[in-house]
Amino acid sequence: MSISDKVQFRTWGIIILALWALVLALLALANILFLSTVVQFFTREDMPNLTQLWLVFILNIIFLIGFSGSAYGLLKRHNWGRILFVGFIMVWSGFNLMALFTPSFSAQDYKTRAYVLNGIYYLGGLLLPLWYLNLPRVKADFQGLSENSTTED
C-alpha cells in the first residue's frame, strides 16, 4: 500500500467518524425537539418521571453540543476533536447501556436477544472509534506529525 493510499484510508475513516458524530448530534436534536413538544407536561404534578425527563432533555443538549463540536474537530483534524469525540462516545455508550438495563429507563419489554444485540451495538459503538482514533498513524495525523516521521506500518 502506498503512502497516498494510507492517507486516503485514514481520511475516509475520519470522515466516517465525523459523519457518525453529526448523526448522533442530529439524533440528540430530534430528541430535544420531541421533548420540547411535551414540555407543557413537565409541570404537571401527577407526572411521575419529571426528573427523568429533565435529565434526558439536558443530556441531549449536552450531546448535541459535544457531538457537533467533535464532528467539526474531526473534519478539521484538530486533536481536541478526536479527544472530544472519544469522551462523548464513552459517555453516550455508557448512558445507553445503563438505560438498556435499567427498568425505569427502558419503556419496552425487550427479549434476551434484543438485550444482547443492543449491548453489542453500544459496546461496538464505543470500542471501534476508541480503537481507531488511538491508532498511532491516526493519532499522528491529528497531532500534525508528518507522514515521514512515523515509522510504523
Coordinates of C-alpha atoms in Angstrom, one line a residue:
M1 CA 0.0 0.0 0.0
S2 CA 1.5 3.3 -1.0
I3 CA 1.6 6.4 1.3
S4 CA -1.2 8.1 -0.6
D5 CA -3.4 5.0 -0.1
K6 CA -2.7 5.1 3.6
V7 CA -3.6 8.8 3.8
Q8 CA -6.7 8.3 1.8
F9 CA -7.8 5.3 4.1
R10 CA -7.2 7.4 7.2
T11 CA -9.1 10.3 5.6
W12 CA -12.2 8.1 4.9
G13 CA -12.1 6.6 8.4
I14 CA -12.1 10.1 9.9
I15 CA -14.8 11.3 7.6
I16 CA -17.0 8.3 8.5
L17 CA -16.5 9.0 12.2
A18 CA -17.2 12.7 11.7
L19 CA -20.4 11.9 9.9
W20 CA -21.3 9.5 12.7
A21 CA -20.8 12.3 15.2
L22 CA -23.0 14.5 13.1
V23 CA -25.7 11.8 13.0
L24 CA -25.6 11.5 16.8
A25 CA -25.8 15.2 17.1
L26 CA -28.9 15.3 14.9
L27 CA -30.5 12.4 16.9
A28 CA -29.9 14.5 20.1
L29 CA -31.6 17.4 18.3
A30 CA -34.5 15.2 17.4
N31 CA -34.8 14.1 21.0
I32 CA -34.7 17.7 22.2
L33 CA -37.4 18.7 19.7
F34 CA -39.6 15.8 20.7
L35 CA -39.2 16.5 24.4
S36 CA -39.9 20.2 23.8
T37 CA -43.3 19.3 22.3
V38 CA -44.2 17.7 25.6
V39 CA -42.7 20.4 27.7
Q40 CA -46.2 21.5 28.8
F41 CA -46.5 18.2 30.6
F42 CA -43.3 18.8 32.6
T43 CA -45.1 21.0 35.1
R44 CA -47.9 18.6 35.8
E45 CA -47.9 17.4 39.4
D46 CA -49.1 13.9 38.6
M47 CA -46.3 13.1 36.2
P48 CA -44.1 10.5 38.0
N49 CA -40.9 10.9 35.9
L50 CA -40.4 14.6 35.8
T51 CA -36.8 14.5 37.0
Q52 CA -36.0 11.7 34.4
L53 CA -37.5 13.8 31.6
W54 CA -35.4 16.8 32.5
L55 CA -32.3 14.7 32.8
V56 CA -32.8 13.2 29.3
F57 CA -33.5 16.7 28.0
I58 CA -30.3 18.2 29.5
L59 CA -28.2 15.2 28.4
N60 CA -29.5 15.6 24.8
I61 CA -28.5 19.3 24.9
I62 CA -25.0 18.3 26.1
F63 CA -24.7 15.5 23.5
L64 CA -25.9 17.9 20.7
I65 CA -23.2 20.4 21.6
G66 CA -20.5 17.8 22.2
F67 CA -21.0 15.7 19.1
S68 CA -21.4 18.8 16.9
G69 CA -18.1 20.2 18.2
S70 CA -16.4 16.8 17.8
A71 CA -17.6 16.4 14.2
Y72 CA -16.2 19.8 13.4
G73 CA -12.9 19.0 15.2
L74 CA -12.6 15.6 13.4
L75 CA -13.2 17.1 10.0
K76 CA -10.6 19.9 10.6
R77 CA -8.2 17.3 12.1
H78 CA -7.9 19.0 15.5
N79 CA -6.6 16.8 18.3
W80 CA -9.3 18.3 20.6
G81 CA -11.9 17.0 18.2
R82 CA -10.5 13.5 18.5
I83 CA -10.4 13.6 22.3
L84 CA -13.9 15.2 22.5
F85 CA -15.4 12.5 20.3
V86 CA -13.8 9.7 22.3
G87 CA -15.0 11.3 25.5
F88 CA -18.5 11.8 24.3
I89 CA -18.8 8.4 22.7
M90 CA -17.8 6.9 26.0
V91 CA -20.4 8.8 27.9
W92 CA -23.1 8.2 25.3
S93 CA -22.4 4.4 25.2
G94 CA -22.4 4.3 29.0
F95 CA -25.7 6.0 29.3
N96 CA -27.2 3.9 26.6
L97 CA -26.0 0.7 28.2
M98 CA -27.3 1.9 31.6
A99 CA -30.6 2.8 30.1
L100 CA -30.8 -0.5 28.4
F101 CA -30.5 -2.5 31.6
T102 CA -32.4 -0.1 33.9
P103 CA -36.1 -0.9 34.0
S104 CA -37.2 2.7 34.7
F105 CA -35.4 4.0 31.5
S106 CA -36.5 1.1 29.3
A107 CA -40.1 1.6 28.1
Q108 CA -40.1 -1.6 26.0
D109 CA -40.1 -5.1 27.2
Y110 CA -37.0 -6.5 25.5
K111 CA -36.4 -10.1 25.0
T112 CA -32.9 -11.5 25.8
R113 CA -31.9 -11.4 22.1
A114 CA -32.7 -7.7 21.9
Y115 CA -30.7 -7.0 25.0
V116 CA -27.7 -8.9 23.6
L117 CA -27.9 -7.2 20.2
N118 CA -28.3 -3.7 21.7
G119 CA -25.5 -4.4 24.1
I120 CA -23.2 -5.4 21.2
Y121 CA -24.3 -2.3 19.2
Y122 CA -23.4 0.1 22.1
L123 CA -20.2 -1.7 23.0
G124 CA -19.1 -1.8 19.3
G125 CA -20.0 1.9 19.1
L126 CA -17.6 2.5 21.9
L127 CA -14.8 0.1 21.1
L128 CA -14.4 0.8 17.3
P129 CA -13.8 4.5 17.5
L130 CA -11.8 4.1 20.6
W131 CA -9.5 1.7 18.8
Y132 CA -9.4 3.5 15.5
L133 CA -8.7 7.0 16.9
N134 CA -5.9 5.7 19.1
L135 CA -4.0 4.0 16.3
P136 CA -0.5 5.6 16.1
R137 CA -0.9 6.7 12.5
V138 CA -4.3 8.3 13.1
K139 CA -3.1 9.9 16.3
A140 CA -0.1 11.3 14.4
D141 CA -2.4 12.7 11.7
F142 CA -4.3 14.6 14.4
Q143 CA -1.2 15.8 16.2
G144 CA 0.2 17.3 13.0
L145 CA 3.1 14.9 12.6
S146 CA 4.4 14.4 9.1
E147 CA 4.0 11.1 7.3
N148 CA 7.7 10.7 7.1
S149 CA 8.2 10.9 10.9
T150 CA 6.1 7.8 11.6
T151 CA 7.9 4.6 11.1
E152 CA 5.1 2.2 11.9
D153 CA 3.2 0.5 9.1

